[in-house]
Amino acid sequence: MAIIQNRRRHVLTAFALLLPFLLIFSLIFLYPALRIAQLSLTDASLIGDGNFVGLDNYRRLLGDRLFWTSLKNNGYFLLLTVVPTTAIALAIALMVNRLRGRLQALVLMLFFLPYVLPVSVVTEIWAWMLDFQFGILQPLIATVNGRPVPVFRNPNWVMPGIAVVTIWWTNGFNVLLFLAGLRNIPRELYEASALDGATRVQQFRRVTWPLLWPVTALVLTLQLILQLKLFDQVYLLSEGGPFNSSYVLLMMVYREAFQLNHGGYASAVALLLFMVIVILSVLQYQLLRIRGRS
């Protein structure tokens, strides 16, 4: 009897500890998600319940050329950012990890500083640096391209330009993750491999990379989720143009909900984006786990 009472006490204690999280999770995430799923089956405006239309919004969505354009732009942006961001962050972390003392702290601060800036400040900085007439980076672009380019008004340059801004802005956090992973690798392994005659390249391939793979998988997964939710940079730098060449799914949600007052249709787009994020992130993480075990 005492064992049963003790077990019940532990269960009640665990439930009491979980209750605040469950309440906040239900209020902030679960209820809005269920509400969006409900609205996606109606013709509701931004305010109100609307009439039930079943799967009409989804059928309309699959025939919407702007939706497929937005999905393609999201995929293109993933290619421009996810792997390059991870590779650049790893290279910076390897460099910073070799430094010591105040110099290491200073260099790390310089790389992390953009991450704490609000997106409005970041986009203003880059809009000024890439300004067609007065931008300080336009001479460099002219050297490579042969002439200056209005980066955020050119269909071929706008997404790579936004990708560069995003990598510069967000990479500080990835550097910290990699640096934490590097510091958890025992130095004895490097000393032992050096005694065996391993070069730095061999140490990286046989020691650093395998032990750092869990952190790499985490960074890749986080980047996939974050870059699929692209909105702020696009809205502030190009507003989805020119000619919808930087129009992404969250821009479509914003336009349908807040400009055209199509709450039901916007909910369908948002729910579909949520499903894409869940499926791709879970699939990628599982593939990376399998790769890490092999």
mmCIF file of N, CA and C in Angstrom, residues 45-132:
data_model
loop_
_atom_site.group_PDB
_atom_site.id
_atom_site.type_symbol
_atom_site.label_atom_id
_atom_site.label_comp_id
_atom_site.label_asym_id
_atom_site.label_seq_id
_atom_site.Cartn_x
_atom_site.Cartn_y
_atom_site.Cartn_z
ATOM 1 N N SER A 45 -13.205 35.430 -43.377
ATOM 2 C CA SER A 45 -12.327 36.583 -43.542
ATOM 3 C C SER A 45 -11.356 36.594 -42.371
ATOM 4 N N LEU A 46 -10.633 37.675 -42.206
ATOM 5 C CA LEU A 46 -9.657 37.731 -41.119
ATOM 6 C C LEU A 46 -10.332 37.696 -39.753
ATOM 7 N N ILE A 47 -11.549 38.211 -39.661
ATOM 8 C CA ILE A 47 -12.321 38.208 -38.422
ATOM 9 C C ILE A 47 -13.644 37.493 -38.690
ATOM 10 N N GLY A 48 -13.940 36.505 -37.872
ATOM 11 C CA GLY A 48 -15.190 35.766 -38.037
ATOM 12 C C GLY A 48 -14.946 34.316 -38.413
ATOM 13 N N ASP A 49 -16.009 33.511 -38.315
ATOM 14 C CA ASP A 49 -15.893 32.079 -38.540
ATOM 15 C C ASP A 49 -16.063 31.686 -40.001
ATOM 16 N N GLY A 50 -16.901 32.377 -40.751
ATOM 17 C CA GLY A 50 -17.108 32.037 -42.146
ATOM 18 C C GLY A 50 -17.948 30.785 -42.318
ATOM 19 N N ASN A 51 -18.101 30.360 -43.572
ATOM 20 C CA ASN A 51 -18.890 29.178 -43.911
ATOM 21 C C ASN A 51 -17.976 28.004 -44.226
ATOM 22 N N PHE A 52 -18.424 26.828 -43.875
ATOM 23 C CA PHE A 52 -17.640 25.616 -44.121
ATOM 24 C C PHE A 52 -17.596 25.323 -45.622
ATOM 25 N N VAL A 53 -16.373 25.160 -46.161
ATOM 26 C CA VAL A 53 -16.210 24.869 -47.595
ATOM 27 C C VAL A 53 -15.415 23.592 -47.824
ATOM 28 N N GLY A 54 -15.106 22.870 -46.768
ATOM 29 C CA GLY A 54 -14.368 21.614 -46.924
ATOM 30 C C GLY A 54 -12.946 21.841 -47.406
ATOM 31 N N LEU A 55 -12.573 21.109 -48.442
ATOM 32 C CA LEU A 55 -11.206 21.164 -48.964
ATOM 33 C C LEU A 55 -11.064 22.119 -50.156
ATOM 34 N N ASP A 56 -12.035 23.010 -50.337
ATOM 35 C CA ASP A 56 -11.986 23.927 -51.482
ATOM 36 C C ASP A 56 -10.743 24.806 -51.465
ATOM 37 N N ASN A 57 -10.351 25.283 -50.272
ATOM 38 C CA ASN A 57 -9.157 26.132 -50.177
ATOM 39 C C ASN A 57 -7.912 25.386 -50.632
ATOM 40 N N TYR A 58 -7.820 24.109 -50.292
ATOM 41 C CA TYR A 58 -6.648 23.324 -50.670
ATOM 42 C C TYR A 58 -6.655 23.016 -52.170
ATOM 43 N N ARG A 59 -7.838 22.751 -52.719
ATOM 44 C CA ARG A 59 -7.924 22.537 -54.172
ATOM 45 C C ARG A 59 -7.552 23.811 -54.917
ATOM 46 N N ARG A 60 -8.023 24.942 -54.411
ATOM 47 C CA ARG A 60 -7.664 26.223 -55.021
ATOM 48 C C ARG A 60 -6.168 26.481 -54.902
ATOM 49 N N LEU A 61 -5.602 26.096 -53.756
ATOM 50 C CA LEU A 61 -4.178 26.316 -53.507
ATOM 51 C C LEU A 61 -3.315 25.536 -54.488
ATOM 52 N N LEU A 62 -3.684 24.285 -54.746
ATOM 53 C CA LEU A 62 -2.892 23.453 -55.650
ATOM 54 C C LEU A 62 -2.948 23.962 -57.096
ATOM 55 N N GLY A 63 -3.966 24.749 -57.421
ATOM 56 C CA GLY A 63 -4.051 25.335 -58.752
ATOM 57 C C GLY A 63 -3.570 26.770 -58.828
ATOM 58 N N ASP A 64 -3.031 27.292 -57.734
ATOM 59 C CA ASP A 64 -2.568 28.681 -57.655
ATOM 60 C C ASP A 64 -1.102 28.756 -58.086
ATOM 61 N N ARG A 65 -0.834 29.431 -59.192
ATOM 62 C CA ARG A 65 0.544 29.536 -59.695
ATOM 63 C C ARG A 65 1.439 30.285 -58.721
ATOM 64 N N LEU A 66 0.878 31.255 -58.010
ATOM 65 C CA LEU A 66 1.674 32.017 -57.052
ATOM 66 C C LEU A 66 2.143 31.116 -55.903
ATOM 67 N N PHE A 67 1.320 30.147 -55.526
ATOM 68 C CA PHE A 67 1.727 29.210 -54.482
ATOM 69 C C PHE A 67 2.934 28.398 -54.929
ATOM 70 N N TRP A 68 2.901 27.878 -56.140
ATOM 71 C CA TRP A 68 4.028 27.075 -56.635
ATOM 72 C C TRP A 68 5.271 27.934 -56.828
ATOM 73 N N THR A 69 5.087 29.185 -57.233
ATOM 74 C CA THR A 69 6.230 30.101 -57.332
ATOM 75 C C THR A 69 6.843 30.345 -55.955
ATOM 76 N N SER A 70 5.989 30.557 -54.958
ATOM 77 C CA SER A 70 6.475 30.785 -53.600
ATOM 78 C C SER A 70 7.191 29.559 -53.059
ATOM 79 N N LEU A 71 6.636 28.378 -53.311
ATOM 80 C CA LEU A 71 7.256 27.138 -52.839
ATOM 81 C C LEU A 71 8.621 26.938 -53.501
ATOM 82 N N LYS A 72 8.705 27.243 -54.789
ATOM 83 C CA LYS A 72 9.990 27.129 -55.499
ATOM 84 C C LYS A 72 11.006 28.110 -54.925
ATOM 85 N N ASN A 73 10.575 29.330 -54.629
ATOM 86 C CA ASN A 73 11.495 30.317 -54.057
ATOM 87 C C ASN A 73 11.976 29.901 -52.668
ATOM 88 N N ASN A 74 11.071 29.313 -51.872
ATOM 89 C CA ASN A 74 11.491 28.793 -50.569
ATOM 90 C C ASN A 74 12.540 27.693 -50.722
ATOM 91 N N GLY A 75 12.321 26.790 -51.680
ATOM 92 C CA GLY A 75 13.294 25.730 -51.913
ATOM 93 C C GLY A 75 14.628 26.263 -52.383
ATOM 94 N N TYR A 76 14.598 27.256 -53.265
ATOM 95 C CA TYR A 76 15.826 27.880 -53.763
ATOM 96 C C TYR A 76 16.591 28.535 -52.619
ATOM 97 N N PHE A 77 15.849 29.178 -51.721
ATOM 98 C CA PHE A 77 16.497 29.832 -50.586
ATOM 99 C C PHE A 77 17.138 28.812 -49.650
ATOM 100 N N LEU A 78 16.511 27.660 -49.489
ATOM 101 C CA LEU A 78 17.115 26.599 -48.676
ATOM 102 C C LEU A 78 18.457 26.172 -49.251
ATOM 103 N N LEU A 79 18.515 26.020 -50.569
ATOM 104 C CA LEU A 79 19.768 25.629 -51.213
ATOM 105 C C LEU A 79 20.850 26.687 -51.015
ATOM 106 N N LEU A 80 20.429 27.957 -50.989
ATOM 107 C CA LEU A 80 21.387 29.057 -50.852
ATOM 108 C C LEU A 80 21.894 29.245 -49.427
ATOM 109 N N THR A 81 21.165 28.725 -48.441
ATOM 110 C CA THR A 81 21.493 29.081 -47.059
ATOM 111 C C THR A 81 21.844 27.911 -46.148
ATOM 112 N N VAL A 82 21.098 26.810 -46.184
ATOM 113 C CA VAL A 82 21.217 25.788 -45.142
ATOM 114 C C VAL A 82 22.623 25.202 -45.069
ATOM 115 N N VAL A 83 23.087 24.612 -46.173
ATOM 116 C CA VAL A 83 24.431 24.007 -46.176
ATOM 117 C C VAL A 83 25.529 25.081 -46.135
ATOM 118 N N PRO A 84 25.447 26.156 -46.947
ATOM 119 C CA PRO A 84 26.486 27.198 -46.849
ATOM 120 C C PRO A 84 26.602 27.805 -45.452
ATOM 121 N N THR A 85 25.470 28.075 -44.804
ATOM 122 C CA THR A 85 25.514 28.634 -43.443
ATOM 123 C C THR A 85 26.232 27.691 -42.496
ATOM 124 N N THR A 86 25.910 26.409 -42.576
ATOM 125 C CA THR A 86 26.528 25.421 -41.693
ATOM 126 C C THR A 86 28.023 25.313 -41.948
ATOM 127 N N ALA A 87 28.407 25.278 -43.216
ATOM 128 C CA ALA A 87 29.832 25.157 -43.548
ATOM 129 C C ALA A 87 30.619 26.382 -43.094
ATOM 130 N N ILE A 88 30.056 27.570 -43.309
ATOM 131 C CA ILE A 88 30.738 28.799 -42.897
ATOM 132 C C ILE A 88 30.863 28.864 -41.374
ATOM 133 N N ALA A 89 29.785 28.494 -40.673
ATOM 134 C CA ALA A 89 29.826 28.512 -39.205
ATOM 135 C C ALA A 89 30.858 27.528 -38.668
ATOM 136 N N LEU A 90 30.964 26.359 -39.283
ATOM 137 C CA LEU A 90 31.959 25.374 -38.850
ATOM 138 C C LEU A 90 33.372 25.905 -39.072
ATOM 139 N N ALA A 91 33.604 26.524 -40.232
ATOM 140 C CA ALA A 91 34.933 27.072 -40.521
ATOM 141 C C ALA A 91 35.301 28.172 -39.527
ATOM 142 N N ILE A 92 34.352 29.049 -39.215
ATOM 143 C CA ILE A 92 34.615 30.123 -38.254
ATOM 144 C C ILE A 92 34.881 29.550 -36.870
ATOM 145 N N ALA A 93 34.089 28.543 -36.463
ATOM 146 C CA ALA A 93 34.277 27.941 -35.144
ATOM 147 C C ALA A 93 35.643 27.272 -35.029
ATOM 148 N N LEU A 94 36.076 26.606 -36.091
ATOM 149 C CA LEU A 94 37.404 25.984 -36.069
ATOM 150 C C LEU A 94 38.504 27.038 -35.917
ATOM 151 N N MET A 95 38.315 28.172 -36.579
ATOM 152 C CA MET A 95 39.290 29.250 -36.480
ATOM 153 C C MET A 95 39.290 29.862 -35.080
ATOM 154 N N VAL A 96 38.093 30.158 -34.560
ATOM 155 C CA VAL A 96 37.989 30.786 -33.246
ATOM 156 C C VAL A 96 38.511 29.854 -32.157
ATOM 157 N N ASN A 97 38.292 28.556 -32.337
ATOM 158 C CA ASN A 97 38.707 27.588 -31.324
ATOM 159 C C ASN A 97 40.227 27.532 -31.167
ATOM 160 N N ARG A 98 40.957 27.953 -32.186
ATOM 161 C CA ARG A 98 42.427 27.954 -32.098
ATOM 162 C C ARG A 98 42.961 29.179 -31.365
ATOM 163 N N LEU A 99 42.112 30.189 -31.192
ATOM 164 C CA LEU A 99 42.536 31.390 -30.495
ATOM 165 C C LEU A 99 42.398 31.200 -28.987
ATOM 166 N N ARG A 100 43.015 32.064 -28.230
ATOM 167 C CA ARG A 100 42.983 31.968 -26.783
ATOM 168 C C ARG A 100 42.785 33.342 -26.142
ATOM 169 N N GLY A 101 42.207 33.331 -24.951
ATOM 170 C CA GLY A 101 42.117 34.535 -24.139
ATOM 171 C C GLY A 101 41.216 35.611 -24.710
ATOM 172 N N ARG A 102 41.649 36.859 -24.544
ATOM 173 C CA ARG A 102 40.842 38.006 -24.946
ATOM 174 C C ARG A 102 40.669 38.089 -26.451
ATOM 175 N N LEU A 103 41.683 37.636 -27.191
ATOM 176 C CA LEU A 103 41.565 37.669 -28.646
ATOM 177 C C LEU A 103 40.428 36.769 -29.102
ATOM 178 N N GLN A 104 40.302 35.605 -28.505
ATOM 179 C CA GLN A 104 39.201 34.707 -28.856
ATOM 180 C C GLN A 104 37.856 35.343 -28.526
ATOM 181 N N ALA A 105 37.761 35.953 -27.334
ATOM 182 C CA ALA A 105 36.510 36.600 -26.931
ATOM 183 C C ALA A 105 36.149 37.748 -27.875
ATOM 184 N N LEU A 106 37.157 38.521 -28.298
ATOM 185 C CA LEU A 106 36.915 39.647 -29.202
ATOM 186 C C LEU A 106 36.425 39.168 -30.554
ATOM 187 N N VAL A 107 37.111 38.172 -31.135
ATOM 188 C CA VAL A 107 36.714 37.657 -32.451
ATOM 189 C C VAL A 107 35.323 37.033 -32.387
ATOM 190 N N LEU A 108 35.052 36.284 -31.326
ATOM 191 C CA LEU A 108 33.737 35.670 -31.171
ATOM 192 C C LEU A 108 32.646 36.721 -31.043
ATOM 193 N N MET A 109 32.938 37.803 -30.329
ATOM 194 C CA MET A 109 31.971 38.881 -30.180
ATOM 195 C C MET A 109 31.661 39.523 -31.527
ATOM 196 N N LEU A 110 32.701 39.703 -32.358
ATOM 197 C CA LEU A 110 32.495 40.317 -33.675
ATOM 198 C C LEU A 110 31.604 39.462 -34.568
ATOM 199 N N PHE A 111 31.763 38.142 -34.493
ATOM 200 C CA PHE A 111 30.930 37.267 -35.309
ATOM 201 C C PHE A 111 29.518 37.143 -34.753
ATOM 202 N N PHE A 112 29.365 37.263 -33.434
ATOM 203 C CA PHE A 112 28.045 37.100 -32.824
ATOM 204 C C PHE A 112 27.241 38.394 -32.811
ATOM 205 N N LEU A 113 27.908 39.532 -32.939
ATOM 206 C CA LEU A 113 27.233 40.824 -32.831
ATOM 207 C C LEU A 113 26.045 40.978 -33.792
ATOM 208 N N PRO A 114 26.157 40.590 -35.078
ATOM 209 C CA PRO A 114 24.987 40.754 -35.958
ATOM 210 C C PRO A 114 23.748 40.008 -35.483
ATOM 211 N N TYR A 115 23.941 38.900 -34.773
ATOM 212 C CA TYR A 115 22.803 38.075 -34.364
ATOM 213 C C TYR A 115 21.884 38.807 -33.387
ATOM 214 N N VAL A 116 22.433 39.733 -32.610
ATOM 215 C CA VAL A 116 21.625 40.438 -31.617
ATOM 216 C C VAL A 116 20.943 41.675 -32.206
ATOM 217 N N LEU A 117 21.246 42.004 -33.452
ATOM 218 C CA LEU A 117 20.630 43.163 -34.084
ATOM 219 C C LEU A 117 19.221 42.810 -34.560
ATOM 220 N N PRO A 118 18.257 43.733 -34.445
ATOM 221 C CA PRO A 118 16.924 43.480 -35.004
ATOM 222 C C PRO A 118 16.972 43.458 -36.528
ATOM 223 N N VAL A 119 16.024 42.766 -37.127
ATOM 224 C CA VAL A 119 16.039 42.584 -38.572
ATOM 225 C C VAL A 119 15.921 43.921 -39.308
ATOM 226 N N SER A 120 15.226 44.889 -38.730
ATOM 227 C CA SER A 120 15.087 46.190 -39.390
ATOM 228 C C SER A 120 16.435 46.883 -39.527
ATOM 229 N N VAL A 121 17.281 46.761 -38.498
ATOM 230 C CA VAL A 121 18.611 47.363 -38.546
ATOM 231 C C VAL A 121 19.485 46.621 -39.556
ATOM 232 N N VAL A 122 19.413 45.298 -39.542
ATOM 233 C CA VAL A 122 20.212 44.483 -40.466
ATOM 234 C C VAL A 122 19.876 44.830 -41.915
ATOM 235 N N THR A 123 18.603 44.866 -42.248
ATOM 236 C CA THR A 123 18.214 45.149 -43.631
ATOM 237 C C THR A 123 18.571 46.581 -44.025
ATOM 238 N N GLU A 124 18.492 47.502 -43.086
ATOM 239 C CA GLU A 124 18.865 48.888 -43.398
ATOM 240 C C GLU A 124 20.358 48.986 -43.702
ATOM 241 N N ILE A 125 21.181 48.268 -42.927
ATOM 242 C CA ILE A 125 22.630 48.267 -43.162
ATOM 243 C C ILE A 125 22.944 47.741 -44.554
ATOM 244 N N TRP A 126 22.346 46.598 -44.907
ATOM 245 C CA TRP A 126 22.658 45.983 -46.198
ATOM 246 C C TRP A 126 22.028 46.734 -47.366
ATOM 247 N N ALA A 127 20.861 47.331 -47.154
ATOM 248 C CA ALA A 127 20.273 48.151 -48.217
ATOM 249 C C ALA A 127 21.169 49.345 -48.526
ATOM 250 N N TRP A 128 21.797 49.891 -47.495
ATOM 251 C CA TRP A 128 22.730 51.010 -47.711
ATOM 252 C C TRP A 128 24.010 50.529 -48.388
ATOM 253 N N MET A 129 24.567 49.398 -47.939
ATOM 254 C CA MET A 129 25.823 48.917 -48.517
ATOM 255 C C MET A 129 25.657 48.463 -49.968
ATOM 256 N N LEU A 130 24.445 48.016 -50.331
ATOM 257 C CA LEU A 130 24.204 47.529 -51.696
ATOM 258 C C LEU A 130 23.403 48.524 -52.534
ATOM 259 N N ASP A 131 23.262 49.730 -52.048
ATOM 260 C CA ASP A 131 22.542 50.748 -52.814
ATOM 261 C C ASP A 131 23.162 50.909 -54.200
ATOM 262 N N PHE A 132 22.302 51.012 -55.214
ATOM 263 C CA PHE A 132 22.770 51.014 -56.598
ATOM 264 C C PHE A 132 23.694 52.196 -56.902
#
